Amino acid sequence: MAESSSTISKPKIELGSKTVQELLLLPKGEQQVPEKYIYKVGAPDASSVQLKDIPVIDLGLLLTPSSTTQQQLENFRSALTTWGCFQAINHGMTPEFLDEVREMTKQFFALPLEEKQKYLREINDIQGYGNDMVISQQQTLDWTDRLYLSVYPEENRKLKLWPQNPESLRGTLEQYSRKLQVVTKTVLVAMARSLNLEDNCFLEQYGEKGKMDVRFNLYPPCSRPDVVLGLKPHADGTIITLLLQDKQVEGLQFLKDDQWFRAPIVPDALLINVGDLAEILSNGILKSPVHRVLTNPDKERISVAAFTLPELDKETEPLESLVNESTPKLYKKVKNYDRTYFDYYQQGRRPIEASKI
């Protein structure tokens, strides 16, 4: 999501594309995976990818003064500087509530196609139901359908795209996003403390009108998991991203030290990762990790991702206290990073590269 001195201009025309669920409605004999989903090079080789434990952090202990607080902050910093992500437990949401969020996600995607199409994403807009923008004939598509909704600031909400079916969705999403705001603020204060900075350094960047978008993801079964990805390799153009994983089906992988590792499922945890904007703010100390999602030949997988971004027109650059003669500024100033992030994403490029000095 970058708007720096070198950006890709916004495409004028978006090319149409069926949802994956629509493709799977075709008669069995016609259910070939279309060419545009297939990776000719760089196809996923899942056979040798190991499962690797991602650090687990107890959010309740991070900011509460106690004899272990300093150790907790050091563990937290280590997770964000090496992995760039962690499994957050004790985040204030019950396992039952997280199951509700998962269940309503499954219920929405299980609705008849015509019901889901009431909330269809408009051309050249990100909010609504469908799949990602198709901006080039050369683009390799992700094997995923999604429902993408802006939740904060409230004036960004397009309530006509908030499904009324399942009935619980609107109320549960309202509740979930409110709880995520609390988690976000806790994590941003902890990030500052772990770097020995003023508590509000990262919080100020998020701002009173900070943006939060929620994306409900469905990854249907795919007959060619050897050459098709659920999500192509990318890092997030956010401050932080908060992910609720499927409780049973794996798929998420992180790149660490040039090797892919499978992310384990911790059912009651939120998997939280650093985004490009936090990497820029920390002048490269915190790492925005590259990750991808694989497809499964037999099982569908769901997840719910929440993306946090600075308020509109807020500029992001390395914090002054982290720049000196021995550690010079590594990134240019960026603004409205999300405006061009998707152009880079669909081309398999990282916008943060354009931000480096």
PDB file of C-alpha atoms in Angstrom, residues 25-305:
ATOM      1  CA  LEU A  25     -21.024 -24.341  -9.571  1.00  0.00           C
ATOM      2  CA  LEU A  26     -20.200 -25.545 -13.091  1.00  0.00           C
ATOM      3  CA  PRO A  27     -21.003 -29.212 -13.907  1.00  0.00           C
ATOM      4  CA  LYS A  28     -18.264 -31.557 -12.653  1.00  0.00           C
ATOM      5  CA  GLY A  29     -16.896 -32.190 -16.136  1.00  0.00           C
ATOM      6  CA  GLU A  30     -16.366 -28.454 -16.716  1.00  0.00           C
ATOM      7  CA  GLN A  31     -14.661 -27.701 -13.401  1.00  0.00           C
ATOM      8  CA  GLN A  32     -11.179 -27.182 -14.822  1.00  0.00           C
ATOM      9  CA  VAL A  33      -8.985 -24.709 -12.933  1.00  0.00           C
ATOM     10  CA  PRO A  34      -8.781 -21.728 -15.326  1.00  0.00           C
ATOM     11  CA  GLU A  35      -5.345 -20.854 -16.695  1.00  0.00           C
ATOM     12  CA  LYS A  36      -5.331 -17.441 -14.981  1.00  0.00           C
ATOM     13  CA  TYR A  37      -5.081 -19.121 -11.533  1.00  0.00           C
ATOM     14  CA  ILE A  38      -2.111 -21.306 -12.433  1.00  0.00           C
ATOM     15  CA  TYR A  39       1.480 -20.428 -11.538  1.00  0.00           C
ATOM     16  CA  LYS A  40       3.792 -21.318 -14.416  1.00  0.00           C
ATOM     17  CA  VAL A  41       6.858 -20.492 -12.327  1.00  0.00           C
ATOM     18  CA  GLY A  42       7.232 -20.270  -8.563  1.00  0.00           C
ATOM     19  CA  ALA A  43       4.501 -22.883  -7.987  1.00  0.00           C
ATOM     20  CA  PRO A  44       4.029 -23.788  -4.333  1.00  0.00           C
ATOM     21  CA  ASP A  45       6.016 -26.796  -3.174  1.00  0.00           C
ATOM     22  CA  ALA A  46       4.225 -27.663   0.039  1.00  0.00           C
ATOM     23  CA  SER A  47       5.765 -31.104   0.480  1.00  0.00           C
ATOM     24  CA  SER A  48       8.918 -29.900   2.244  1.00  0.00           C
ATOM     25  CA  VAL A  49       7.421 -27.031   4.282  1.00  0.00           C
ATOM     26  CA  GLN A  50       7.871 -27.553   8.021  1.00  0.00           C
ATOM     27  CA  LEU A  51       5.513 -26.531  10.797  1.00  0.00           C
ATOM     28  CA  LYS A  52       7.204 -23.931  12.988  1.00  0.00           C
ATOM     29  CA  ASP A  53       5.901 -22.556  16.267  1.00  0.00           C
ATOM     30  CA  ILE A  54       5.284 -18.827  16.127  1.00  0.00           C
ATOM     31  CA  PRO A  55       5.906 -17.039  19.458  1.00  0.00           C
ATOM     32  CA  VAL A  56       2.868 -16.945  21.781  1.00  0.00           C
ATOM     33  CA  ILE A  57       2.401 -13.657  23.649  1.00  0.00           C
ATOM     34  CA  ASP A  58       0.025 -13.125  26.581  1.00  0.00           C
ATOM     35  CA  LEU A  59      -1.420  -9.647  25.967  1.00  0.00           C
ATOM     36  CA  GLY A  60      -2.681  -9.461  29.549  1.00  0.00           C
ATOM     37  CA  LEU A  61       0.894  -9.523  30.852  1.00  0.00           C
ATOM     38  CA  LEU A  62       2.431  -7.057  28.369  1.00  0.00           C
ATOM     39  CA  LEU A  63       1.322  -3.773  29.916  1.00  0.00           C
ATOM     40  CA  THR A  64       0.437  -4.828  33.480  1.00  0.00           C
ATOM     41  CA  PRO A  65       3.265  -3.922  35.883  1.00  0.00           C
ATOM     42  CA  SER A  66       4.676  -7.116  37.385  1.00  0.00           C
ATOM     43  CA  SER A  67       7.963  -8.894  37.924  1.00  0.00           C
ATOM     44  CA  THR A  68       7.676 -10.514  34.474  1.00  0.00           C
ATOM     45  CA  THR A  69       6.649  -7.415  32.455  1.00  0.00           C
ATOM     46  CA  GLN A  70      10.164  -6.649  31.207  1.00  0.00           C
ATOM     47  CA  GLN A  71      10.723 -10.247  30.151  1.00  0.00           C
ATOM     48  CA  GLN A  72       7.360 -10.271  28.350  1.00  0.00           C
ATOM     49  CA  LEU A  73       8.278  -7.086  26.454  1.00  0.00           C
ATOM     50  CA  GLU A  74      11.634  -8.592  25.471  1.00  0.00           C
ATOM     51  CA  ASN A  75       9.880 -11.733  24.164  1.00  0.00           C
ATOM     52  CA  PHE A  76       7.441  -9.494  22.300  1.00  0.00           C
ATOM     53  CA  ARG A  77      10.218  -7.452  20.718  1.00  0.00           C
ATOM     54  CA  SER A  78      12.087 -10.627  19.756  1.00  0.00           C
ATOM     55  CA  ALA A  79       8.937 -11.974  18.030  1.00  0.00           C
ATOM     56  CA  LEU A  80       8.450  -8.752  16.041  1.00  0.00           C
ATOM     57  CA  THR A  81      12.089  -8.356  15.003  1.00  0.00           C
ATOM     58  CA  THR A  82      12.647 -11.989  13.964  1.00  0.00           C
ATOM     59  CA  TRP A  83       9.272 -13.416  12.863  1.00  0.00           C
ATOM     60  CA  GLY A  84       7.358 -10.171  12.481  1.00  0.00           C
ATOM     61  CA  CYS A  85       4.310 -11.903  13.962  1.00  0.00           C
ATOM     62  CA  PHE A  86       3.011 -13.618  17.091  1.00  0.00           C
ATOM     63  CA  GLN A  87       0.052 -15.606  18.416  1.00  0.00           C
ATOM     64  CA  ALA A  88      -1.848 -13.325  20.838  1.00  0.00           C
ATOM     65  CA  ILE A  89      -3.625 -14.989  23.749  1.00  0.00           C
ATOM     66  CA  ASN A  90      -5.533 -13.410  26.666  1.00  0.00           C
ATOM     67  CA  HIS A  91      -6.845 -10.797  24.232  1.00  0.00           C
ATOM     68  CA  GLY A  92     -10.213 -10.258  25.890  1.00  0.00           C
ATOM     69  CA  MET A  93     -12.349 -12.450  23.601  1.00  0.00           C
ATOM     70  CA  THR A  94     -13.775 -15.793  24.675  1.00  0.00           C
ATOM     71  CA  PRO A  95     -13.271 -18.939  22.576  1.00  0.00           C
ATOM     72  CA  GLU A  96     -17.069 -19.072  22.194  1.00  0.00           C
ATOM     73  CA  PHE A  97     -17.169 -15.557  20.725  1.00  0.00           C
ATOM     74  CA  LEU A  98     -14.349 -16.348  18.264  1.00  0.00           C
ATOM     75  CA  ASP A  99     -16.306 -19.437  17.202  1.00  0.00           C
ATOM     76  CA  GLU A 100     -19.327 -17.192  16.560  1.00  0.00           C
ATOM     77  CA  VAL A 101     -17.219 -15.041  14.227  1.00  0.00           C
ATOM     78  CA  ARG A 102     -15.993 -18.142  12.390  1.00  0.00           C
ATOM     79  CA  GLU A 103     -19.500 -19.595  12.160  1.00  0.00           C
ATOM     80  CA  MET A 104     -21.085 -16.452  10.714  1.00  0.00           C
ATOM     81  CA  THR A 105     -18.262 -16.333   8.130  1.00  0.00           C
ATOM     82  CA  LYS A 106     -19.060 -19.890   7.037  1.00  0.00           C
ATOM     83  CA  GLN A 107     -22.793 -19.139   7.001  1.00  0.00           C
ATOM     84  CA  PHE A 108     -22.339 -16.113   4.752  1.00  0.00           C
ATOM     85  CA  PHE A 109     -20.255 -17.980   2.166  1.00  0.00           C
ATOM     86  CA  ALA A 110     -22.708 -20.913   2.268  1.00  0.00           C
ATOM     87  CA  LEU A 111     -25.595 -18.647   1.152  1.00  0.00           C
ATOM     88  CA  PRO A 112     -26.979 -19.064  -2.383  1.00  0.00           C
ATOM     89  CA  LEU A 113     -24.997 -17.101  -4.965  1.00  0.00           C
ATOM     90  CA  GLU A 114     -27.854 -14.679  -5.709  1.00  0.00           C
ATOM     91  CA  GLU A 115     -28.103 -13.789  -1.995  1.00  0.00           C
ATOM     92  CA  LYS A 116     -24.363 -13.022  -1.758  1.00  0.00           C
ATOM     93  CA  GLN A 117     -24.498 -11.012  -4.974  1.00  0.00           C
ATOM     94  CA  LYS A 118     -26.733  -8.446  -3.247  1.00  0.00           C
ATOM     95  CA  TYR A 119     -23.491  -7.278  -1.601  1.00  0.00           C
ATOM     96  CA  LEU A 120     -21.326  -7.441  -4.706  1.00  0.00           C
ATOM     97  CA  ARG A 121     -18.238  -5.249  -4.835  1.00  0.00           C
ATOM     98  CA  GLU A 122     -18.566  -2.448  -7.370  1.00  0.00           C
ATOM     99  CA  ILE A 123     -15.996  -2.104 -10.151  1.00  0.00           C
ATOM    100  CA  ASN A 124     -12.846  -0.309  -8.917  1.00  0.00           C
ATOM    101  CA  ASP A 125     -14.022  -0.411  -5.292  1.00  0.00           C
ATOM    102  CA  ILE A 126     -12.655  -2.696  -2.617  1.00  0.00           C
ATOM    103  CA  GLN A 127     -15.679  -2.971  -0.313  1.00  0.00           C
ATOM    104  CA  GLY A 128     -18.224  -5.742  -0.771  1.00  0.00           C
ATOM    105  CA  TYR A 129     -18.407  -9.402  -1.810  1.00  0.00           C
ATOM    106  CA  GLY A 130     -16.420 -10.922  -4.645  1.00  0.00           C
ATOM    107  CA  ASN A 131     -12.777 -11.440  -5.410  1.00  0.00           C
ATOM    108  CA  ASP A 132      -9.828  -9.091  -5.766  1.00  0.00           C
ATOM    109  CA  MET A 133      -9.498  -6.496  -8.489  1.00  0.00           C
ATOM    110  CA  VAL A 134      -8.341  -7.854 -11.825  1.00  0.00           C
ATOM    111  CA  ILE A 135      -6.239  -5.128 -13.410  1.00  0.00           C
ATOM    112  CA  SER A 136      -4.232  -7.034 -16.014  1.00  0.00           C
ATOM    113  CA  GLN A 137      -4.617 -10.031 -18.334  1.00  0.00           C
ATOM    114  CA  GLN A 138      -1.199 -11.181 -17.092  1.00  0.00           C
ATOM    115  CA  GLN A 139      -2.284 -11.233 -13.437  1.00  0.00           C
ATOM    116  CA  THR A 140      -2.281 -14.630 -11.686  1.00  0.00           C
ATOM    117  CA  LEU A 141      -5.441 -14.787  -9.597  1.00  0.00           C
ATOM    118  CA  ASP A 142      -5.853 -15.940  -5.999  1.00  0.00           C
ATOM    119  CA  TRP A 143      -8.115 -18.928  -5.288  1.00  0.00           C
ATOM    120  CA  THR A 144     -10.247 -17.033  -2.778  1.00  0.00           C
ATOM    121  CA  ASP A 145     -13.546 -15.205  -2.430  1.00  0.00           C
ATOM    122  CA  ARG A 146     -14.030 -12.528   0.175  1.00  0.00           C
ATOM    123  CA  LEU A 147     -16.300 -10.052   1.852  1.00  0.00           C
ATOM    124  CA  TYR A 148     -14.382  -6.830   2.493  1.00  0.00           C
ATOM    125  CA  LEU A 149     -15.902  -4.175   4.782  1.00  0.00           C
ATOM    126  CA  SER A 150     -14.567  -0.917   6.261  1.00  0.00           C
ATOM    127  CA  VAL A 151     -15.489  -0.639   9.935  1.00  0.00           C
ATOM    128  CA  TYR A 152     -13.531   2.413  11.180  1.00  0.00           C
ATOM    129  CA  PRO A 153     -13.856   5.342  11.038  1.00  0.00           C
ATOM    130  CA  GLU A 154     -17.598   4.777  11.071  1.00  0.00           C
ATOM    131  CA  GLU A 155     -18.185   7.242   8.221  1.00  0.00           C
ATOM    132  CA  ASN A 156     -16.285   4.824   5.933  1.00  0.00           C
ATOM    133  CA  ARG A 157     -18.910   2.129   6.429  1.00  0.00           C
ATOM    134  CA  LYS A 158     -21.026   1.230   3.417  1.00  0.00           C
ATOM    135  CA  LEU A 159     -23.876  -0.369   5.341  1.00  0.00           C
ATOM    136  CA  LYS A 160     -25.681  -1.435   2.165  1.00  0.00           C
ATOM    137  CA  LEU A 161     -22.811  -3.934   1.748  1.00  0.00           C
ATOM    138  CA  TRP A 162     -23.097  -5.279   5.323  1.00  0.00           C
ATOM    139  CA  PRO A 163     -25.075  -8.513   4.859  1.00  0.00           C
ATOM    140  CA  GLN A 164     -28.412  -8.859   6.625  1.00  0.00           C
ATOM    141  CA  ASN A 165     -28.090 -12.598   6.237  1.00  0.00           C
ATOM    142  CA  PRO A 166     -26.919 -14.280   8.437  1.00  0.00           C
ATOM    143  CA  GLU A 167     -28.876 -12.065  10.822  1.00  0.00           C
ATOM    144  CA  SER A 168     -26.103 -12.108  13.428  1.00  0.00           C
ATOM    145  CA  LEU A 169     -23.437 -10.736  11.064  1.00  0.00           C
ATOM    146  CA  ARG A 170     -23.895  -6.997  11.565  1.00  0.00           C
ATOM    147  CA  GLY A 171     -24.091  -7.138  15.364  1.00  0.00           C
ATOM    148  CA  THR A 172     -21.253  -9.641  15.701  1.00  0.00           C
ATOM    149  CA  LEU A 173     -19.018  -7.640  13.356  1.00  0.00           C
ATOM    150  CA  GLU A 174     -19.747  -4.452  15.336  1.00  0.00           C
ATOM    151  CA  GLN A 175     -18.786  -6.237  18.558  1.00  0.00           C
ATOM    152  CA  TYR A 176     -15.740  -7.937  17.053  1.00  0.00           C
ATOM    153  CA  SER A 177     -14.337  -4.746  15.529  1.00  0.00           C
ATOM    154  CA  ARG A 178     -14.808  -2.879  18.827  1.00  0.00           C
ATOM    155  CA  LYS A 179     -12.831  -5.573  20.657  1.00  0.00           C
ATOM    156  CA  LEU A 180     -10.150  -5.497  17.933  1.00  0.00           C
ATOM    157  CA  GLN A 181      -9.738  -1.749  18.506  1.00  0.00           C
ATOM    158  CA  VAL A 182      -8.841  -2.477  22.137  1.00  0.00           C
ATOM    159  CA  VAL A 183      -6.357  -5.190  21.100  1.00  0.00           C
ATOM    160  CA  THR A 184      -4.833  -2.857  18.479  1.00  0.00           C
ATOM    161  CA  LYS A 185      -4.235  -0.111  21.049  1.00  0.00           C
ATOM    162  CA  THR A 186      -2.655  -2.588  23.488  1.00  0.00           C
ATOM    163  CA  VAL A 187      -0.301  -3.926  20.792  1.00  0.00           C
ATOM    164  CA  LEU A 188       0.691  -0.439  19.566  1.00  0.00           C
ATOM    165  CA  VAL A 189       1.557   0.731  23.102  1.00  0.00           C
ATOM    166  CA  ALA A 190       3.516  -2.502  23.694  1.00  0.00           C
ATOM    167  CA  MET A 191       5.393  -1.977  20.417  1.00  0.00           C
ATOM    168  CA  ALA A 192       6.483   1.480  21.606  1.00  0.00           C
ATOM    169  CA  ARG A 193       7.536   0.210  25.045  1.00  0.00           C
ATOM    170  CA  SER A 194       9.473  -2.703  23.543  1.00  0.00           C
ATOM    171  CA  LEU A 195      11.560  -0.119  21.622  1.00  0.00           C
ATOM    172  CA  ASN A 196      11.911   2.157  24.696  1.00  0.00           C
ATOM    173  CA  LEU A 197       9.799   4.875  23.076  1.00  0.00           C
ATOM    174  CA  GLU A 198       6.972   7.069  24.351  1.00  0.00           C
ATOM    175  CA  ASP A 199       3.781   5.023  24.744  1.00  0.00           C
ATOM    176  CA  ASN A 200       1.838   6.962  22.116  1.00  0.00           C
ATOM    177  CA  CYS A 201       4.386   6.862  19.227  1.00  0.00           C
ATOM    178  CA  PHE A 202       2.563   4.204  17.194  1.00  0.00           C
ATOM    179  CA  LEU A 203      -0.875   5.092  18.557  1.00  0.00           C
ATOM    180  CA  GLU A 204      -0.535   8.663  17.269  1.00  0.00           C
ATOM    181  CA  GLN A 205       0.188   7.263  13.833  1.00  0.00           C
ATOM    182  CA  TYR A 206      -3.042   5.232  13.920  1.00  0.00           C
ATOM    183  CA  GLY A 207      -4.816   8.431  15.037  1.00  0.00           C
ATOM    184  CA  GLU A 208      -8.313   9.134  16.325  1.00  0.00           C
ATOM    185  CA  LYS A 209      -9.691   8.393  12.853  1.00  0.00           C
ATOM    186  CA  GLY A 210      -7.505   5.348  12.198  1.00  0.00           C
ATOM    187  CA  LYS A 211      -8.819   2.985   9.526  1.00  0.00           C
ATOM    188  CA  MET A 212      -9.785  -0.596  10.185  1.00  0.00           C
ATOM    189  CA  ASP A 213     -11.021  -2.848   7.393  1.00  0.00           C
ATOM    190  CA  VAL A 214     -12.208  -6.424   7.948  1.00  0.00           C
ATOM    191  CA  ARG A 215     -11.911  -9.083   5.281  1.00  0.00           C
ATOM    192  CA  PHE A 216     -13.794 -12.390   5.557  1.00  0.00           C
ATOM    193  CA  ASN A 217     -11.950 -14.957   3.436  1.00  0.00           C
ATOM    194  CA  LEU A 218     -13.111 -18.227   1.891  1.00  0.00           C
ATOM    195  CA  TYR A 219     -10.591 -20.586   0.265  1.00  0.00           C
ATOM    196  CA  PRO A 220     -12.662 -23.290  -1.497  1.00  0.00           C
ATOM    197  CA  PRO A 221     -11.136 -26.739  -2.181  1.00  0.00           C
ATOM    198  CA  CYS A 222      -8.871 -26.689  -5.231  1.00  0.00           C
ATOM    199  CA  SER A 223      -8.060 -29.688  -7.429  1.00  0.00           C
ATOM    200  CA  ARG A 224      -4.607 -28.265  -8.290  1.00  0.00           C
ATOM    201  CA  PRO A 225      -2.971 -27.211  -4.988  1.00  0.00           C
ATOM    202  CA  ASP A 226       0.406 -27.902  -6.633  1.00  0.00           C
ATOM    203  CA  VAL A 227       0.067 -24.882  -8.969  1.00  0.00           C
ATOM    204  CA  VAL A 228      -2.643 -22.641  -7.408  1.00  0.00           C
ATOM    205  CA  LEU A 229      -2.345 -20.330  -4.390  1.00  0.00           C
ATOM    206  CA  GLY A 230      -5.064 -19.057  -2.068  1.00  0.00           C
ATOM    207  CA  LEU A 231      -3.100 -15.809  -1.660  1.00  0.00           C
ATOM    208  CA  LYS A 232       0.095 -14.960  -3.491  1.00  0.00           C
ATOM    209  CA  PRO A 233       3.245 -14.127  -1.465  1.00  0.00           C
ATOM    210  CA  HIS A 234       2.962 -10.604  -0.037  1.00  0.00           C
ATOM    211  CA  ALA A 235       3.528  -8.478   3.047  1.00  0.00           C
ATOM    212  CA  ASP A 236       0.713  -6.330   4.444  1.00  0.00           C
ATOM    213  CA  GLY A 237       0.527  -2.586   3.795  1.00  0.00           C
ATOM    214  CA  THR A 238      -0.790  -1.964   7.317  1.00  0.00           C
ATOM    215  CA  ILE A 239       0.419  -0.865  10.730  1.00  0.00           C
ATOM    216  CA  ILE A 240      -0.617  -4.275  12.058  1.00  0.00           C
ATOM    217  CA  THR A 241      -2.912  -7.044  10.803  1.00  0.00           C
ATOM    218  CA  LEU A 242      -5.018  -9.183  13.150  1.00  0.00           C
ATOM    219  CA  LEU A 243      -6.014 -12.619  11.826  1.00  0.00           C
ATOM    220  CA  LEU A 244      -8.518 -15.136  13.117  1.00  0.00           C
ATOM    221  CA  GLN A 245      -7.521 -18.466  11.581  1.00  0.00           C
ATOM    222  CA  ASP A 246      -9.655 -21.433  10.618  1.00  0.00           C
ATOM    223  CA  LYS A 247      -9.873 -23.761  13.598  1.00  0.00           C
ATOM    224  CA  GLN A 248      -9.144 -26.963  11.681  1.00  0.00           C
ATOM    225  CA  VAL A 249      -7.645 -26.334   8.248  1.00  0.00           C
ATOM    226  CA  GLU A 250      -4.082 -25.068   7.843  1.00  0.00           C
ATOM    227  CA  GLY A 251      -2.945 -22.951   4.919  1.00  0.00           C
ATOM    228  CA  LEU A 252      -1.024 -19.887   6.088  1.00  0.00           C
ATOM    229  CA  GLN A 253       2.756 -19.870   5.613  1.00  0.00           C
ATOM    230  CA  PHE A 254       5.443 -17.316   6.518  1.00  0.00           C
ATOM    231  CA  LEU A 255       8.791 -16.692   4.852  1.00  0.00           C
ATOM    232  CA  LYS A 256      11.656 -16.551   7.367  1.00  0.00           C
ATOM    233  CA  ASP A 257      15.348 -16.632   6.472  1.00  0.00           C
ATOM    234  CA  ASP A 258      14.383 -17.407   2.845  1.00  0.00           C
ATOM    235  CA  GLN A 259      12.446 -20.516   3.880  1.00  0.00           C
ATOM    236  CA  TRP A 260       8.688 -21.088   4.023  1.00  0.00           C
ATOM    237  CA  PHE A 261       7.199 -22.332   7.301  1.00  0.00           C
ATOM    238  CA  ARG A 262       3.652 -23.451   8.053  1.00  0.00           C
ATOM    239  CA  ALA A 263       1.871 -21.348  10.681  1.00  0.00           C
ATOM    240  CA  PRO A 264       0.315 -23.565  13.345  1.00  0.00           C
ATOM    241  CA  ILE A 265      -3.325 -23.177  14.375  1.00  0.00           C
ATOM    242  CA  VAL A 266      -3.788 -21.939  17.952  1.00  0.00           C
ATOM    243  CA  PRO A 267      -7.617 -21.971  18.053  1.00  0.00           C
ATOM    244  CA  ASP A 268      -8.147 -19.327  20.749  1.00  0.00           C
ATOM    245  CA  ALA A 269      -5.390 -16.967  19.567  1.00  0.00           C
ATOM    246  CA  LEU A 270      -5.319 -14.059  17.155  1.00  0.00           C
ATOM    247  CA  LEU A 271      -2.324 -14.200  14.833  1.00  0.00           C
ATOM    248  CA  ILE A 272      -0.996 -10.629  14.672  1.00  0.00           C
ATOM    249  CA  ASN A 273       1.668  -9.484  12.224  1.00  0.00           C
ATOM    250  CA  VAL A 274       3.639  -6.309  11.644  1.00  0.00           C
ATOM    251  CA  GLY A 275       2.708  -4.414   8.469  1.00  0.00           C
ATOM    252  CA  ASP A 276       4.919  -2.328   6.183  1.00  0.00           C
ATOM    253  CA  LEU A 277       3.920   0.916   7.939  1.00  0.00           C
ATOM    254  CA  ALA A 278       5.144  -0.325  11.336  1.00  0.00           C
ATOM    255  CA  GLU A 279       8.393  -1.444   9.658  1.00  0.00           C
ATOM    256  CA  ILE A 280       8.785   2.084   8.240  1.00  0.00           C
ATOM    257  CA  LEU A 281       7.935   3.759  11.576  1.00  0.00           C
ATOM    258  CA  SER A 282      10.486   1.570  13.390  1.00  0.00           C
ATOM    259  CA  ASN A 283      13.115   2.350  10.730  1.00  0.00           C
ATOM    260  CA  GLY A 284      13.397  -1.333   9.882  1.00  0.00           C
ATOM    261  CA  ILE A 285      13.692  -2.735  13.425  1.00  0.00           C
ATOM    262  CA  LEU A 286      10.287  -4.428  13.262  1.00  0.00           C
ATOM    263  CA  LYS A 287       9.859  -6.744  10.277  1.00  0.00           C
ATOM    264  CA  SER A 288       6.820  -6.904   8.003  1.00  0.00           C
ATOM    265  CA  PRO A 289       6.801 -10.602   7.086  1.00  0.00           C
ATOM    266  CA  VAL A 290       6.098 -12.049   3.648  1.00  0.00           C
ATOM    267  CA  HIS A 291       3.358 -14.706   3.803  1.00  0.00           C
ATOM    268  CA  ARG A 292       1.104 -16.717   1.513  1.00  0.00           C
ATOM    269  CA  VAL A 293      -1.889 -19.055   1.684  1.00  0.00           C
ATOM    270  CA  LEU A 294      -1.911 -22.510   0.085  1.00  0.00           C
ATOM    271  CA  THR A 295      -4.986 -24.287  -1.240  1.00  0.00           C
ATOM    272  CA  ASN A 296      -6.350 -27.621  -0.065  1.00  0.00           C
ATOM    273  CA  PRO A 297      -7.613 -30.347  -2.430  1.00  0.00           C
ATOM    274  CA  ASP A 298     -10.376 -31.575  -0.096  1.00  0.00           C
ATOM    275  CA  LYS A 299     -11.352 -28.952   2.446  1.00  0.00           C
ATOM    276  CA  GLU A 300     -12.474 -25.354   2.374  1.00  0.00           C
ATOM    277  CA  ARG A 301     -10.771 -22.926   4.730  1.00  0.00           C
ATOM    278  CA  ILE A 302     -11.967 -19.623   6.180  1.00  0.00           C
ATOM    279  CA  SER A 303     -10.203 -16.792   7.979  1.00  0.00           C
ATOM    280  CA  VAL A 304     -11.020 -13.250   9.099  1.00  0.00           C
ATOM    281  CA  ALA A 305      -8.343 -10.549   8.728  1.00  0.00           C
TER     282      ALA A 305
END
